[in-house]
Amino acid sequence: MLLTLGGCSQLLLRQTCVGLATDINYCLAPLPLQDKDQLPKDQARGAVQPAGQSETQKVNLQLGETQHELLGQMVLTPQRLTLVGLAPLGQPLFSLDYDGVRLQSEQSLLLGDEFRAEYLMALMQLMYWPLDSINASLKGGALVQEPCHAVLCRVLYPDGGKEQILSIDYSHRDPWQARIHLRIPAVALSMTVTPLDS
């Protein structure tokens, strides 16, 4: 499913740090360790799958009144994380490539200047990466696991605050098998990721 974007596309080097809210910043976390024994054992904490993981997903994104649907493939190796997005009819939209230090994106000109690849990669990491790794890369807030109506939930709080900045609900204890719903109420963002391989 990994496709090269042809024709009307542009290659961009992206920032690896994003603002999630006022005074809360997230810099992309390093790639998971190649040594499986060093990965967290507790799936409930969001352990990343071992090297060579590939997942095909349906992504529904709503920002205010605007809705988008796309197909995505996330490929994780010890050297890189690649995320490819396709329109529902199969047209390539973007390809993101993160080597643990730099983030490059190749994207269709149809996406315009508003598409911020670094935000999409950051949101995917918030969903799938271990909490310890995420929190080491967060400034001004903490992502915690807490009881909720779903099987598993993560919530981002500002340092010293109780207001939920971001919430993530999982339908399965293993995030790689779960239908995941992410919400950022302050910007009316809702994102649902459904695995198609499981």
Backbone as CSV, one residue per row, in Angstrom:
resi,resn,N_x,N_y,N_z,CA_x,CA_y,CA_z,C_x,C_y,C_z
1,MET,0.823,-1.196,0.000,0.000,0.000,0.000,0.861,1.251,0.000
2,LEU,2.143,1.135,0.261,2.991,2.312,0.226,3.133,2.776,-1.214
3,LEU,2.672,3.969,-1.483,2.685,4.515,-2.829,3.508,5.785,-2.873
4,THR,4.078,6.035,-4.012,4.788,7.290,-4.208,3.810,8.294,-4.793
5,LEU,3.822,9.486,-4.265,2.975,10.542,-4.796,3.598,11.055,-6.083
6,GLY,2.821,11.147,-7.093,3.354,11.625,-8.361,2.677,12.906,-8.769
7,GLY,3.205,13.491,-9.823,2.559,14.663,-10.398,2.586,15.872,-9.503
8,CYS,1.430,16.273,-9.057,1.271,17.518,-8.312,1.484,17.305,-6.819
9,SER,2.742,17.195,-6.421,3.045,17.029,-4.999,4.250,17.877,-4.647
10,GLN,4.459,18.067,-3.347,5.600,18.831,-2.870,6.241,18.096,-1.707
11,LEU,7.569,18.175,-1.618,8.322,17.541,-0.539,8.707,18.628,0.454
12,LEU,8.381,18.404,1.741,8.623,19.415,2.764,9.321,18.811,3.971
13,LEU,10.253,19.556,4.551,10.823,19.190,5.849,9.940,19.847,6.898
14,ARG,9.534,19.096,7.910,8.580,19.594,8.884,9.213,19.802,10.242
15,GLN,8.564,20.630,11.061,8.949,20.782,12.458,8.597,19.489,13.189
16,THR,9.332,19.176,14.233,9.005,17.975,14.998,8.349,18.312,16.332
17,CYS,8.098,19.592,16.591,7.402,20.009,17.812,6.130,20.751,17.427
18,VAL,5.045,20.469,18.160,3.757,21.098,17.868,3.134,21.605,19.158
19,GLY,2.319,22.631,19.034,1.555,23.126,20.173,0.216,22.403,20.232
20,LEU,-0.064,21.780,21.365,-1.342,21.079,21.535,-2.381,21.971,22.200
21,ALA,-1.921,22.936,22.960,-2.784,23.907,23.640,-1.872,25.029,24.123
22,THR,-2.451,26.076,24.677,-1.647,27.160,25.217,-0.690,26.598,26.261
23,ASP,0.583,26.816,26.082,1.634,26.379,27.008,1.817,24.861,27.095
24,ILE,1.253,24.095,26.148,1.499,22.649,26.107,2.053,22.304,24.724
25,ASN,3.293,21.824,24.719,3.969,21.471,23.475,4.380,20.013,23.502
26,TYR,4.347,19.391,22.328,4.766,18.003,22.193,5.772,17.919,21.056
27,CYS,6.936,17.352,21.354,7.935,17.085,20.325,7.883,15.596,20.027
28,LEU,7.910,15.232,18.759,7.810,13.824,18.393,8.791,12.994,19.206
29,ALA,8.282,11.913,19.763,9.094,11.024,20.598,9.998,10.180,19.710
30,PRO,11.093,9.685,20.286,11.967,8.808,19.511,11.218,7.545,19.084
31,LEU,11.766,6.868,18.098,11.194,5.596,17.662,11.392,4.560,18.760
32,PRO,10.514,3.556,18.814,10.649,2.528,19.848,11.982,1.793,19.727
33,LEU,12.408,1.230,20.828,13.669,0.506,20.843,13.574,-0.757,20.001
34,GLN,14.674,-1.106,19.363,14.699,-2.313,18.553,14.620,-3.559,19.424
35,ASP,15.175,-3.491,20.632,15.188,-4.626,21.553,13.812,-4.783,22.186
36,LYS,13.094,-5.853,21.819,11.735,-6.080,22.324,11.702,-6.189,23.842
37,ASP,12.803,-6.657,24.466,12.833,-6.809,25.916,12.805,-5.468,26.641
38,GLN,13.145,-4.382,25.935,13.157,-3.073,26.572,11.835,-2.327,26.393
39,LEU,10.906,-2.904,25.617,9.608,-2.268,25.459,8.754,-2.538,26.684
40,PRO,7.866,-1.621,27.045,6.992,-1.860,28.195,6.172,-3.132,28.006
41,LYS,5.992,-3.884,29.067,5.259,-5.145,28.991,3.748,-4.935,29.091
42,ASP,3.324,-3.865,29.732,1.922,-3.637,30.017,1.220,-3.039,28.804
43,GLN,0.411,-3.828,28.104,-0.299,-3.343,26.924,-1.225,-2.177,27.280
44,ALA,-1.734,-2.159,28.480,-2.650,-1.085,28.878,-1.953,0.262,28.875
45,ARG,-0.639,0.276,28.959,0.101,1.540,28.935,0.401,1.970,27.518
46,GLY,0.008,1.165,26.533,0.176,1.572,25.137,1.495,1.147,24.555
47,ALA,1.917,-0.070,24.800,3.194,-0.539,24.276,3.179,-0.529,22.759
48,VAL,4.258,-0.066,22.182,4.398,-0.036,20.739,4.730,-1.445,20.274
49,GLN,4.221,-1.813,19.129,4.480,-3.142,18.589,5.952,-3.293,18.211
50,PRO,6.451,-4.533,18.175,7.830,-4.769,17.793,8.119,-4.286,16.378
51,ALA,9.406,-4.243,16.061,9.871,-3.768,14.758,9.177,-4.524,13.634
52,GLY,8.920,-3.810,12.536,8.320,-4.432,11.381,6.799,-4.388,11.387
53,GLN,6.194,-3.619,12.270,4.737,-3.515,12.373,4.190,-2.705,11.208
54,SER,3.080,-3.185,10.623,2.411,-2.462,9.554,0.909,-2.550,9.798
55,GLU,0.228,-1.412,9.804,-1.208,-1.362,10.073,-1.908,-0.528,9.006
56,THR,-3.007,-1.065,8.485,-3.864,-0.320,7.568,-5.069,0.152,8.369
57,GLN,-5.426,1.422,8.187,-6.464,2.029,9.023,-7.398,2.899,8.200
58,LYS,-8.623,3.003,8.681,-9.568,3.988,8.160,-9.573,5.124,9.168
59,VAL,-9.404,6.340,8.686,-9.339,7.506,9.562,-10.478,8.459,9.200
60,ASN,-11.299,8.773,10.197,-12.355,9.784,10.051,-11.941,10.983,10.884
61,LEU,-11.905,12.126,10.260,-11.456,13.345,10.911,-12.547,14.396,10.785
62,GLN,-12.887,15.012,11.903,-13.864,16.095,11.888,-13.247,17.293,12.585
63,LEU,-13.251,18.417,11.901,-12.769,19.672,12.462,-13.900,20.676,12.307
64,GLY,-14.571,20.967,13.421,-15.764,21.816,13.354,-16.836,21.105,12.554
65,GLU,-17.316,21.735,11.507,-18.355,21.148,10.646,-17.767,20.382,9.465
66,THR,-16.467,20.449,9.277,-15.814,19.807,8.141,-15.409,18.379,8.481
67,GLN,-15.777,17.439,7.594,-15.435,16.039,7.807,-14.587,15.522,6.658
68,HIS,-13.625,14.642,7.002,-12.766,14.003,6.006,-12.641,12.533,6.357
69,GLU,-12.522,11.700,5.334,-12.267,10.283,5.537,-11.091,9.904,4.648
70,LEU,-10.195,9.093,5.193,-9.075,8.625,4.391,-8.657,7.240,4.848
71,LEU,-7.900,6.580,4.008,-7.280,5.311,4.354,-5.828,5.603,4.658
72,GLY,-5.292,4.941,5.651,-3.904,5.179,6.013,-3.170,3.879,6.243
73,GLN,-1.892,3.930,6.041,-1.051,2.803,6.414,0.107,3.351,7.224
74,MET,0.308,2.759,8.399,1.404,3.126,9.277,2.374,1.954,9.300
75,VAL,3.634,2.230,8.971,4.677,1.204,8.957,5.766,1.636,9.928
76,LEU,6.059,0.757,10.884,7.046,1.043,11.915,8.179,0.031,11.825
77,THR,9.402,0.530,11.660,10.609,-0.298,11.703,11.534,0.327,12.740
78,PRO,12.631,-0.345,13.100,13.544,0.275,14.068,14.133,1.602,13.574
79,GLN,14.175,1.810,12.261,14.798,3.010,11.712,13.832,4.137,11.386
80,ARG,12.534,3.802,11.191,11.615,4.874,10.766,10.150,4.522,10.989
81,LEU,9.364,5.592,11.006,7.910,5.480,11.050,7.399,6.180,9.802
82,THR,6.611,5.465,9.007,6.056,6.024,7.783,4.542,5.965,7.868
83,LEU,3.899,7.052,7.494,2.445,7.135,7.467,2.035,7.626,6.085
84,VAL,1.203,6.827,5.410,0.738,7.160,4.063,-0.769,7.344,4.117
85,GLY,-1.278,8.395,3.491,-2.711,8.655,3.456,-3.250,8.650,2.042
86,LEU,-4.384,7.971,1.872,-5.051,7.899,0.566,-6.483,8.395,0.710
87,ALA,-6.972,9.068,-0.320,-8.383,9.447,-0.356,-9.208,8.163,-0.475
88,PRO,-10.499,8.205,-0.133,-11.334,6.996,-0.191,-11.314,6.287,-1.552
89,LEU,-11.099,7.023,-2.639,-11.043,6.400,-3.965,-9.632,5.981,-4.362
90,GLY,-8.677,6.112,-3.427,-7.328,5.608,-3.672,-6.298,6.622,-4.133
91,GLN,-6.669,7.884,-4.303,-5.684,8.880,-4.717,-4.723,9.143,-3.562
92,PRO,-3.392,9.117,-3.836,-2.426,9.421,-2.779,-2.549,10.878,-2.333
93,LEU,-2.609,11.093,-1.014,-2.713,12.439,-0.462,-1.404,12.896,0.175
94,PHE,-0.782,12.009,0.963,0.450,12.387,1.637,1.237,11.147,2.038
95,SER,2.507,11.378,2.269,3.393,10.364,2.840,4.273,11.080,3.856
96,LEU,4.262,10.604,5.101,5.075,11.186,6.170,6.159,10.187,6.538
97,ASP,7.365,10.662,6.714,8.485,9.788,7.037,9.271,10.403,8.192
98,TYR,9.328,9.674,9.323,10.007,10.161,10.530,11.095,9.162,10.904
99,ASP,12.325,9.642,10.986,13.455,8.750,11.298,13.888,8.841,12.757
100,GLY,13.086,9.468,13.588,13.428,9.651,14.994,14.035,11.011,15.262
101,VAL,14.418,11.720,14.200,14.998,13.054,14.325,14.294,14.039,13.387
102,ARG,14.184,13.658,12.117,13.593,14.554,11.113,12.269,13.997,10.607
103,LEU,11.352,14.901,10.291,10.070,14.537,9.700,9.987,15.175,8.323
104,GLN,9.809,14.332,7.315,9.617,14.806,5.952,8.220,14.437,5.507
105,SER,7.619,15.298,4.715,6.311,14.962,4.161,6.313,15.249,2.672
106,GLU,5.693,14.354,1.961,5.396,14.586,0.552,3.885,14.597,0.489
107,GLN,3.339,15.669,-0.082,1.888,15.787,-0.064,1.362,16.339,-1.363
108,SER,0.144,15.941,-1.656,-0.550,16.430,-2.834,-0.806,17.919,-2.679
109,LEU,-0.682,18.647,-3.764,-0.997,20.078,-3.730,-2.477,20.314,-3.433
110,LEU,-3.301,19.269,-3.622,-4.722,19.384,-3.306,-4.960,19.653,-1.826
111,LEU,-3.998,19.248,-0.969,-4.154,19.468,0.470,-3.951,20.930,0.851
112,GLY,-3.284,21.687,0.002,-3.059,23.104,0.269,-2.041,23.338,1.369
113,ASP,-1.919,24.589,1.781,-0.933,24.975,2.789,-1.405,24.714,4.213
114,GLU,-2.680,24.418,4.393,-3.229,24.225,5.733,-2.883,22.874,6.346
115,PHE,-2.534,21.898,5.526,-2.231,20.558,6.039,-0.927,20.590,6.820
116,ARG,-0.994,20.203,8.072,0.169,20.214,8.952,0.526,18.779,9.328
117,ALA,1.427,18.195,8.584,1.808,16.794,8.763,2.311,16.499,10.169
118,GLU,3.012,17.456,10.754,3.574,17.218,12.083,2.483,16.998,13.130
119,TYR,1.325,17.634,12.963,0.222,17.423,13.902,-0.344,16.011,13.774
120,LEU,-0.505,15.552,12.547,-1.026,14.203,12.343,-0.079,13.166,12.932
121,MET,1.217,13.314,12.698,2.194,12.365,13.250,2.184,12.434,14.777
122,ALA,2.075,13.629,15.340,2.026,13.779,16.803,0.791,13.094,17.378
123,LEU,-0.370,13.274,16.745,-1.592,12.641,17.235,-1.485,11.116,17.177
124,MET,-0.876,10.591,16.119,-0.701,9.141,16.016,0.209,8.634,17.142
125,GLN,1.273,9.377,17.439,2.132,8.962,18.546,1.381,9.017,19.876
126,LEU,0.577,10.050,20.091,-0.187,10.138,21.339,-1.118,8.930,21.506
127,MET,-1.587,8.377,20.402,-2.472,7.211,20.451,-1.714,5.910,20.704
128,TYR,-0.538,5.760,20.097,0.122,4.452,20.059,1.381,4.309,20.914
129,TRP,2.079,5.392,21.184,3.363,5.282,21.894,3.141,5.028,23.388
130,PRO,4.117,4.438,24.053,4.014,4.234,25.515,3.921,5.586,26.239
131,LEU,3.170,5.612,27.328,2.976,6.860,28.080,4.295,7.474,28.540
132,ASP,5.224,6.657,29.010,6.504,7.196,29.485,7.232,7.949,28.383
133,SER,7.237,7.398,27.179,7.901,8.036,26.049,7.202,9.342,25.670
134,ILE,5.877,9.327,25.658,5.114,10.538,25.336,5.376,11.628,26.365
135,ASN,5.260,11.274,27.648,5.417,12.288,28.693,6.823,12.864,28.742
136,ALA,7.824,12.087,28.330,9.189,12.624,28.252,9.303,13.666,27.134
137,SER,8.377,13.644,26.185,8.400,14.561,25.050,7.365,15.680,25.162
138,LEU,6.586,15.679,26.249,5.575,16.717,26.498,6.132,17.805,27.398
139,LYS,5.825,19.045,27.103,6.194,20.181,27.953,4.916,20.916,28.327
140,GLY,4.670,21.083,29.622,3.513,21.837,30.085,2.272,21.001,30.334
141,GLY,2.394,19.688,30.217,1.232,18.839,30.449,1.658,17.399,30.658
142,ALA,0.682,16.544,30.930,0.945,15.119,31.121,-0.213,14.318,30.543
143,LEU,0.127,13.249,29.833,-0.862,12.313,29.313,-0.948,11.162,30.307
144,VAL,-2.148,10.912,30.817,-2.333,9.877,31.837,-3.397,8.896,31.373
145,GLN,-3.322,7.702,31.925,-4.351,6.694,31.707,-5.285,6.766,32.902
146,GLU,-6.592,6.763,32.625,-7.535,6.830,33.743,-8.800,6.051,33.419
147,PRO,-9.555,5.669,34.466,-10.796,4.928,34.253,-11.792,5.764,33.452
148,CYS,-12.610,5.063,32.652,-13.593,5.759,31.824,-14.651,4.771,31.365
149,HIS,-15.537,5.213,30.496,-16.605,4.376,29.953,-16.093,3.377,28.918
150,ALA,-14.903,3.593,28.351,-14.328,2.710,27.334,-13.415,1.677,27.999
151,VAL,-12.856,0.784,27.192,-11.951,-0.239,27.703,-10.687,0.396,28.282
152,LEU,-10.213,1.454,27.628,-8.978,2.131,28.020,-9.094,3.592,27.619
153,CYS,-8.596,4.490,28.455,-8.655,5.920,28.139,-7.354,6.610,28.539
154,ARG,-6.957,7.561,27.718,-5.852,8.466,28.021,-6.404,9.879,27.995
155,VAL,-5.883,10.724,28.884,-6.319,12.119,28.941,-5.094,13.001,29.124
156,LEU,-5.057,14.107,28.388,-3.988,15.093,28.527,-4.481,16.221,29.403
157,TYR,-3.741,16.485,30.483,-4.030,17.580,31.392,-2.856,18.559,31.387
158,PRO,-3.139,19.865,31.582,-2.033,20.810,31.742,-1.363,20.563,33.093
159,ASP,-0.088,20.904,33.190,0.610,20.770,34.474,-0.165,21.539,35.542
160,GLY,-0.493,20.864,36.632,-1.195,21.500,37.734,-2.658,21.801,37.475
161,GLY,-3.196,21.352,36.345,-4.595,21.656,36.024,-5.464,20.415,35.969
162,LYS,-6.780,20.650,35.922,-7.734,19.548,35.885,-8.596,19.559,34.628
163,GLU,-8.394,20.548,33.759,-9.179,20.635,32.534,-8.620,19.665,31.491
164,GLN,-9.481,18.818,30.933,-9.054,17.887,29.892,-8.762,18.660,28.608
165,ILE,-7.541,18.535,28.134,-7.143,19.188,26.891,-7.427,18.269,25.711
166,LEU,-7.197,16.982,25.904,-7.317,15.985,24.859,-7.719,14.673,25.523
167,SER,-8.592,13.907,24.873,-8.948,12.584,25.402,-8.861,11.554,24.282
168,ILE,-8.467,10.340,24.655,-8.340,9.234,23.705,-9.015,8.016,24.323
169,ASP,-9.993,7.443,23.630,-10.714,6.254,24.091,-10.360,5.076,23.172
170,TYR,-10.190,3.903,23.774,-9.814,2.688,23.041,-10.882,1.619,23.226
171,SER,-11.166,0.860,22.181,-12.136,-0.226,22.258,-11.483,-1.555,22.660
172,HIS,-10.163,-1.570,22.754,-9.416,-2.792,23.082,-8.203,-2.378,23.913
173,ARG,-7.745,-3.265,24.790,-6.586,-2.937,25.628,-5.302,-2.796,24.810
174,ASP,-5.211,-3.494,23.692,-4.058,-3.357,22.803,-4.384,-2.264,21.789
175,PRO,-3.734,-1.109,21.871,-4.062,-0.003,20.966,-3.989,-0.369,19.483
176,TRP,-3.117,-1.312,19.124,-2.956,-1.689,17.719,-4.150,-2.480,17.197
177,GLN,-4.990,-2.995,18.086,-6.189,-3.723,17.674,-7.453,-2.915,17.933
178,ALA,-7.310,-1.754,18.521,-8.465,-0.975,18.976,-8.981,-0.001,17.921
179,ARG,-10.264,0.274,18.021,-10.852,1.441,17.367,-10.577,2.576,18.339
180,ILE,-9.943,3.629,17.865,-9.489,4.710,18.746,-10.216,5.997,18.387
181,HIS,-10.687,6.684,19.424,-11.368,7.959,19.219,-10.629,9.037,20.013
182,LEU,-10.117,10.044,19.310,-9.376,11.151,19.918,-10.210,12.414,19.792
183,ARG,-10.251,13.215,20.873,-10.996,14.475,20.858,-10.154,15.597,21.465
184,ILE,-10.200,16.759,20.813,-9.620,17.984,21.362,-10.743,19.025,21.319
185,PRO,-11.501,19.144,22.407,-12.694,20.003,22.406,-12.420,21.474,22.078
186,ALA,-11.307,22.022,22.522,-11.039,23.454,22.330,-10.990,23.858,20.861
187,VAL,-10.619,22.922,19.980,-10.554,23.233,18.548,-11.582,22.423,17.760
188,ALA,-12.540,21.810,18.452,-13.605,21.015,17.832,-13.039,19.942,16.899
189,LEU,-11.968,19.273,17.353,-11.338,18.214,16.562,-11.741,16.856,17.117
190,SER,-12.171,15.987,16.221,-12.500,14.612,16.569,-11.889,13.717,15.500
191,MET,-11.189,12.663,15.935,-10.525,11.765,14.993,-10.776,10.328,15.439
192,THR,-11.258,9.490,14.520,-11.490,8.086,14.808,-10.624,7.253,13.885
193,VAL,-9.858,6.328,14.474,-8.973,5.446,13.714,-9.469,4.022,13.909
194,THR,-9.792,3.357,12.813,-10.292,1.982,12.861,-9.319,1.075,12.122
195,PRO,-8.754,0.057,12.785,-7.832,-0.848,12.093,-8.591,-1.703,11.074
196,LEU,-7.995,-1.899,9.910,-8.615,-2.710,8.868,-7.936,-4.073,8.743
197,ASP,-6.774,-4.243,9.385,-6.041,-5.502,9.297,-6.539,-6.536,10.279
198,SER,-7.166,-6.112,11.370,-7.537,-7.032,12.448,-8.765,-7.840,12.111
